[in-house]
Backbone as CSV, one residue per row, in Angstrom:
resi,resn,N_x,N_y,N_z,CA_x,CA_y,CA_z,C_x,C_y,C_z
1,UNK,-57.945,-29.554,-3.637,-56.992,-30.144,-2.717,-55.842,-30.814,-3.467
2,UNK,-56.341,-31.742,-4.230,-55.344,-32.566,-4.793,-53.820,-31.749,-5.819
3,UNK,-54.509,-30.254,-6.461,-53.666,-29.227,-6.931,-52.590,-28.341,-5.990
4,UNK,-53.162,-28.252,-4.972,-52.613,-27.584,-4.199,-51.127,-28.896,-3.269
5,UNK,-51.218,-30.375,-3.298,-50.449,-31.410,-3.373,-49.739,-31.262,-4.598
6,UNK,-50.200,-31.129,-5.496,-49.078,-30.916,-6.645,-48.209,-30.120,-6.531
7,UNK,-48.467,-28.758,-6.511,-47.723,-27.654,-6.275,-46.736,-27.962,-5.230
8,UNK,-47.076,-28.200,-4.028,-46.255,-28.236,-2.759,-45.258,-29.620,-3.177
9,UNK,-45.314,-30.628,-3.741,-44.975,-32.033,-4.625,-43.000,-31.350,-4.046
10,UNK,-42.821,-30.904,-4.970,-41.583,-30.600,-5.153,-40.728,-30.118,-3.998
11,UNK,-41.355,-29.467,-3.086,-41.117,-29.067,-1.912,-41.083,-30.266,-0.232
12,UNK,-41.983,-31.642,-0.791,-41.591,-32.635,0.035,-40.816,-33.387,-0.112
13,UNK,-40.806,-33.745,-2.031,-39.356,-33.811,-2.371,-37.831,-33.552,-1.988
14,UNK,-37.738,-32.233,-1.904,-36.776,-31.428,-0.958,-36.654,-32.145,0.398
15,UNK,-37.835,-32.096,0.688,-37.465,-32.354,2.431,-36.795,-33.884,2.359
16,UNK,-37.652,-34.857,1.928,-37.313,-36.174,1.861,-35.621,-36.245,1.349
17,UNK,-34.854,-35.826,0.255,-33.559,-35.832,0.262,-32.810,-35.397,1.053
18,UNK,-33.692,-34.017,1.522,-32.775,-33.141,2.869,-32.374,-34.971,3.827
19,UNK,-33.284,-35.187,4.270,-33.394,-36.250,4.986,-32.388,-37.372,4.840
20,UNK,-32.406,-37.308,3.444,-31.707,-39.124,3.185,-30.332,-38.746,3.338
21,UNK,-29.913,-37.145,2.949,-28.603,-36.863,3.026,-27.799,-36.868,4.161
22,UNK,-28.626,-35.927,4.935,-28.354,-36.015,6.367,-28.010,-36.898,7.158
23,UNK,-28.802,-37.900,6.809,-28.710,-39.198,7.444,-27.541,-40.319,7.065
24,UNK,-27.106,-40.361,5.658,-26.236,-40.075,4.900,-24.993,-39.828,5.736
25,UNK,-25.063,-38.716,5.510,-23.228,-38.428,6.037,-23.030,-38.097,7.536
26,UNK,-24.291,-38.720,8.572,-24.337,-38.683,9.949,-24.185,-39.704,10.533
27,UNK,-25.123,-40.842,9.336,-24.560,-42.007,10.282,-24.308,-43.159,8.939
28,UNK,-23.185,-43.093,8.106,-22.651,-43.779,7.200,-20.808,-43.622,7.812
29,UNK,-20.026,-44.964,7.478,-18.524,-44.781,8.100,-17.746,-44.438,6.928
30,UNK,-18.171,-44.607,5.862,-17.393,-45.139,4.484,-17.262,-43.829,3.681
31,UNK,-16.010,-43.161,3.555,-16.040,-41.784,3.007,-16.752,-41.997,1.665
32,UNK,-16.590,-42.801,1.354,-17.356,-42.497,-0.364,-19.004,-42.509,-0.278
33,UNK,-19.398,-43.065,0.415,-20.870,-43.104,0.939,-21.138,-41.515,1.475
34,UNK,-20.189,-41.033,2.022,-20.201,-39.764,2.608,-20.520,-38.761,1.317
35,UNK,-19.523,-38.859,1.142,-19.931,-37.942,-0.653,-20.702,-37.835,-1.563
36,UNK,-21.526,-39.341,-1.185,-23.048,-39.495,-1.697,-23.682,-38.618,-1.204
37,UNK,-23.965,-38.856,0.087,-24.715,-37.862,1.090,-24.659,-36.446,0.637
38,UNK,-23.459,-36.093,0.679,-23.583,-34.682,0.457,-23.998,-34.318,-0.913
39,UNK,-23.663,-35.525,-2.151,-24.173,-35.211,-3.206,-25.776,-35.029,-3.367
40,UNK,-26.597,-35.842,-2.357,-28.190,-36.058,-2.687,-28.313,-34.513,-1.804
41,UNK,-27.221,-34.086,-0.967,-28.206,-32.519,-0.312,-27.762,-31.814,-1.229
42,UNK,-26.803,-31.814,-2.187,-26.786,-30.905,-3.543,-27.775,-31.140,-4.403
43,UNK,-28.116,-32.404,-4.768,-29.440,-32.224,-5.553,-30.601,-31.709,-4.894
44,UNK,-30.926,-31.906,-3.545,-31.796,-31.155,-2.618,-31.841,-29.685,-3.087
45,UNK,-31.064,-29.067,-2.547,-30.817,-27.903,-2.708,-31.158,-27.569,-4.040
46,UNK,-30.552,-28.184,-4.920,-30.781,-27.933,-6.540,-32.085,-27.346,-7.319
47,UNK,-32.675,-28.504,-6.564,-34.452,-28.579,-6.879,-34.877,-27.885,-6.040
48,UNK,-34.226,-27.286,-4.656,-35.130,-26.193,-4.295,-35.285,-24.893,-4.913
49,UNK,-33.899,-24.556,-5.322,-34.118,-23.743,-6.047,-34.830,-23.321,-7.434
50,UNK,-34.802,-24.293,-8.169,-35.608,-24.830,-9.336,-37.176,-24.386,-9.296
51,UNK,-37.807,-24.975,-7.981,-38.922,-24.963,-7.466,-39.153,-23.834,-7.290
52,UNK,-38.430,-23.076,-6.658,-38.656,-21.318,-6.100,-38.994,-20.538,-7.143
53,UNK,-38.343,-21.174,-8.200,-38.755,-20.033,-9.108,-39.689,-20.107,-10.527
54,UNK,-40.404,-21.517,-10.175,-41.447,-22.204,-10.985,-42.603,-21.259,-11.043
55,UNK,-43.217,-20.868,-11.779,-44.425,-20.032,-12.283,-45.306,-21.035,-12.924
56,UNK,-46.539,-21.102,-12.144,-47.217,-22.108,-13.142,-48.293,-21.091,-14.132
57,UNK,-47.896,-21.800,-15.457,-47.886,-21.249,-16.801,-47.151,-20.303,-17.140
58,UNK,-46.102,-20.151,-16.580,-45.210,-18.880,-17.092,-44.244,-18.975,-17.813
59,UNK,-43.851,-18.457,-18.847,-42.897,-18.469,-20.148,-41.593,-18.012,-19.584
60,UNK,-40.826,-18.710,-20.372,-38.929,-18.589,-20.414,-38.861,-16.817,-20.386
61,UNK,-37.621,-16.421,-19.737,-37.688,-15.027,-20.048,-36.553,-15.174,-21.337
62,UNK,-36.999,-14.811,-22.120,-36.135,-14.837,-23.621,-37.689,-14.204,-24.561
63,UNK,-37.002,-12.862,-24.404,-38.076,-11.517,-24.990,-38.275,-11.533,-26.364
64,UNK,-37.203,-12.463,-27.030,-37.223,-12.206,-28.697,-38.416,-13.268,-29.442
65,UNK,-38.894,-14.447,-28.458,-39.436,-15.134,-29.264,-40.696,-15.436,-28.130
66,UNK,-40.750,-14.766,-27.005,-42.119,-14.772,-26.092,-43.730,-14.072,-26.943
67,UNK,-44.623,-14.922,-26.656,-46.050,-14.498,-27.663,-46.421,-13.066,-26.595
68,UNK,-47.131,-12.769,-26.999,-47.961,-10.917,-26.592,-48.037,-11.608,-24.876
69,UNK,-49.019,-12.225,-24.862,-49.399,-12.689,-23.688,-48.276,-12.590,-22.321
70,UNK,-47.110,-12.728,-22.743,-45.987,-13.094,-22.354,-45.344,-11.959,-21.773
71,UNK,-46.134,-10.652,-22.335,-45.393,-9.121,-22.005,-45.647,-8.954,-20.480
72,UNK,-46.364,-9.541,-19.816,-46.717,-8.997,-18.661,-45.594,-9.909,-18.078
73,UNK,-44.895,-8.781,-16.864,-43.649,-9.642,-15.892,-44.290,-10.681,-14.915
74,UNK,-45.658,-10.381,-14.765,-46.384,-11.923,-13.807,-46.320,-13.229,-14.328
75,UNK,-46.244,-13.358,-16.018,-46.418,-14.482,-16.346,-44.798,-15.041,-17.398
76,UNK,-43.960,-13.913,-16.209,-42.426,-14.846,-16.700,-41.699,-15.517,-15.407
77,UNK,-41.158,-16.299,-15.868,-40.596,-17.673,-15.097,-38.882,-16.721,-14.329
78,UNK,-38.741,-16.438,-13.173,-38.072,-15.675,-12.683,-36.592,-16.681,-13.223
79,UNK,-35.235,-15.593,-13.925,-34.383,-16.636,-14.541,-33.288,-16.542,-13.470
80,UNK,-32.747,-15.797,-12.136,-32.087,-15.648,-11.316,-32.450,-17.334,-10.523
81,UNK,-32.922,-18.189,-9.711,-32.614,-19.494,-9.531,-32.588,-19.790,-10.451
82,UNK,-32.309,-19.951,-11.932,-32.126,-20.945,-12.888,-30.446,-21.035,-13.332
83,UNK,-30.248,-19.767,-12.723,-28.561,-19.165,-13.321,-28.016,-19.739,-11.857
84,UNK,-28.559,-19.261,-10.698,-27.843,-20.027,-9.173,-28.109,-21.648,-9.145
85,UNK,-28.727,-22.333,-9.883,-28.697,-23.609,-10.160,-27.728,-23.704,-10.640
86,UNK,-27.502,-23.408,-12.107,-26.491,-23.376,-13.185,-25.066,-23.617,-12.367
87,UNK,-24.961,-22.691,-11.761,-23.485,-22.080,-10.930,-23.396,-23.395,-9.654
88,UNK,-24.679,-23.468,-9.060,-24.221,-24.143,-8.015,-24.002,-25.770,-8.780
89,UNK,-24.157,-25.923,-9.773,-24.263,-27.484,-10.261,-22.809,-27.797,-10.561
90,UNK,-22.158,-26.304,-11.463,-21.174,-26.042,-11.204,-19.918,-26.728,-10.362
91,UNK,-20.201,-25.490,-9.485,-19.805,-25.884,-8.168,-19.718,-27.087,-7.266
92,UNK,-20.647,-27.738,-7.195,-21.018,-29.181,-6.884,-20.076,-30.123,-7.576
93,UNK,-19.761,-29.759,-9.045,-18.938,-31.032,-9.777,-17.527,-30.631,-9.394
94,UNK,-17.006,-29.676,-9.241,-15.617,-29.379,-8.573,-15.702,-29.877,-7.140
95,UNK,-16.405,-29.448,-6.452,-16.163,-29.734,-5.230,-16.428,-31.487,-4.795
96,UNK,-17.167,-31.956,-5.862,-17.294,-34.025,-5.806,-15.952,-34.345,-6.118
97,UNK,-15.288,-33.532,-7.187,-14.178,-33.989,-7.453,-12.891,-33.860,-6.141
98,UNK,-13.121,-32.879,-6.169,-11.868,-32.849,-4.772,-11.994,-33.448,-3.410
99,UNK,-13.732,-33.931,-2.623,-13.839,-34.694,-2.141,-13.342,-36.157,-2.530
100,UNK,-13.417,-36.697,-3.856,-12.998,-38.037,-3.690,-11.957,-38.139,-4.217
101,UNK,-11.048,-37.127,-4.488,-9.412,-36.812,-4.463,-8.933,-37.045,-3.190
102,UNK,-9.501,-36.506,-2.180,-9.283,-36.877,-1.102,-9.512,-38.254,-0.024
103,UNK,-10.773,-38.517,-1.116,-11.346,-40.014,-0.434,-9.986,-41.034,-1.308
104,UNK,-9.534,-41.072,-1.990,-8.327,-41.691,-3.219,-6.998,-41.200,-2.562
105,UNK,-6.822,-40.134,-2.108,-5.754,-40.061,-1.296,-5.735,-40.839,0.236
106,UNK,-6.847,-40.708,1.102,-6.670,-41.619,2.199,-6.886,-42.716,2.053
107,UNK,-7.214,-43.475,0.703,-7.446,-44.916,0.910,-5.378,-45.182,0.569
108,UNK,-4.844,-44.729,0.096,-3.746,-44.787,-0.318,-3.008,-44.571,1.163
109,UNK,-3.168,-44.010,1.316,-2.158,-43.164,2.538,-2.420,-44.662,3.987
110,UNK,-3.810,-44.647,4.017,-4.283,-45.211,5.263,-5.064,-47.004,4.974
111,UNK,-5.180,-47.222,3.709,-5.730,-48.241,3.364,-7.444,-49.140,3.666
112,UNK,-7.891,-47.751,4.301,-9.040,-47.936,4.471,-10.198,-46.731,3.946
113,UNK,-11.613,-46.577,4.120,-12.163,-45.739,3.834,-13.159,-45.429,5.047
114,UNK,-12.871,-46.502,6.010,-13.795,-46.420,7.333,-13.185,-44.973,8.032
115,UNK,-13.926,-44.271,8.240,-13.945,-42.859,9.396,-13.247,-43.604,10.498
116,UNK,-14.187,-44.121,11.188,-13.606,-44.873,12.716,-12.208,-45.393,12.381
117,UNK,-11.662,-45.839,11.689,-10.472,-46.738,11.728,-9.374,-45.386,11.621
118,UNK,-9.926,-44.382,10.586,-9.117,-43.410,10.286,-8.702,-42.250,10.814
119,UNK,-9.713,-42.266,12.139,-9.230,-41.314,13.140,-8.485,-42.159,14.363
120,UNK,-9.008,-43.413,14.691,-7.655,-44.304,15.320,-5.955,-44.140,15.080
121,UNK,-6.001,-44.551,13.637,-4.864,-44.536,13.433,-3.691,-43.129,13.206
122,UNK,-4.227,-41.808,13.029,-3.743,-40.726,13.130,-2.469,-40.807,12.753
123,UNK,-2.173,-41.135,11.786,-0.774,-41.102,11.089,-0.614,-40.435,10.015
């Protein structure tokens, strides 16, 4: 029992950030708080993928320095989510950046960072 909690471990993980994020940028006013949010469902996401492609006991796929044991494709660590991690982590740091380019532009423009105030004023 208690192995089979391990394994799944990473996967409630997931859910629990899914959660905090959501909640996060649903009911937070403060754009920069917002960008948190969406940052913890990027790490969500991150580690799901991570997780998906976890092999327990399974070796790096890098063929030049894997032991005999290692020849069989059951006991390699699938490297396609490790490269869509890679990319999406990527991705994630461009796209934080231009969110709070934008959160730095409306505090300028509008002098606040509250949502509510900032759809009031529509200027």
């Amino acid at each position: 029992m208690s192995g089979e909690v391990f394994v799944n471990f990473p996967f409630i993980i997931v859910a629990l950030l899914l959660a905090i994020g959501f909640y996060t940028i649903g009911f937070k006013r403060n754009l920069i708080k917002v960008v948190i949010g969406i940052e913890i469902l990027e790490g969500a996401v991150n580690l799901f993928l991570v997780a998906l492609g976890y092999v327990k006991g399974g070796y790096a796929p890098i063929y030049t320095l894997a032991p005999p044991e290692a020849a069989n494709p059951q006991n390699m660590v699938l490297p396609t989510p490790q490269a869509l991690t890679l990319t999406s982590i990527v991705i994630g740091v461009a796209v934080s950046a231009l969110m709070l380019a934008f959160a730095v532009n409306i505090y300028k423009h509008y002098g606040t960072l509250d949502v509510t105030k900032i759809r009031r004023l529509r200027g």
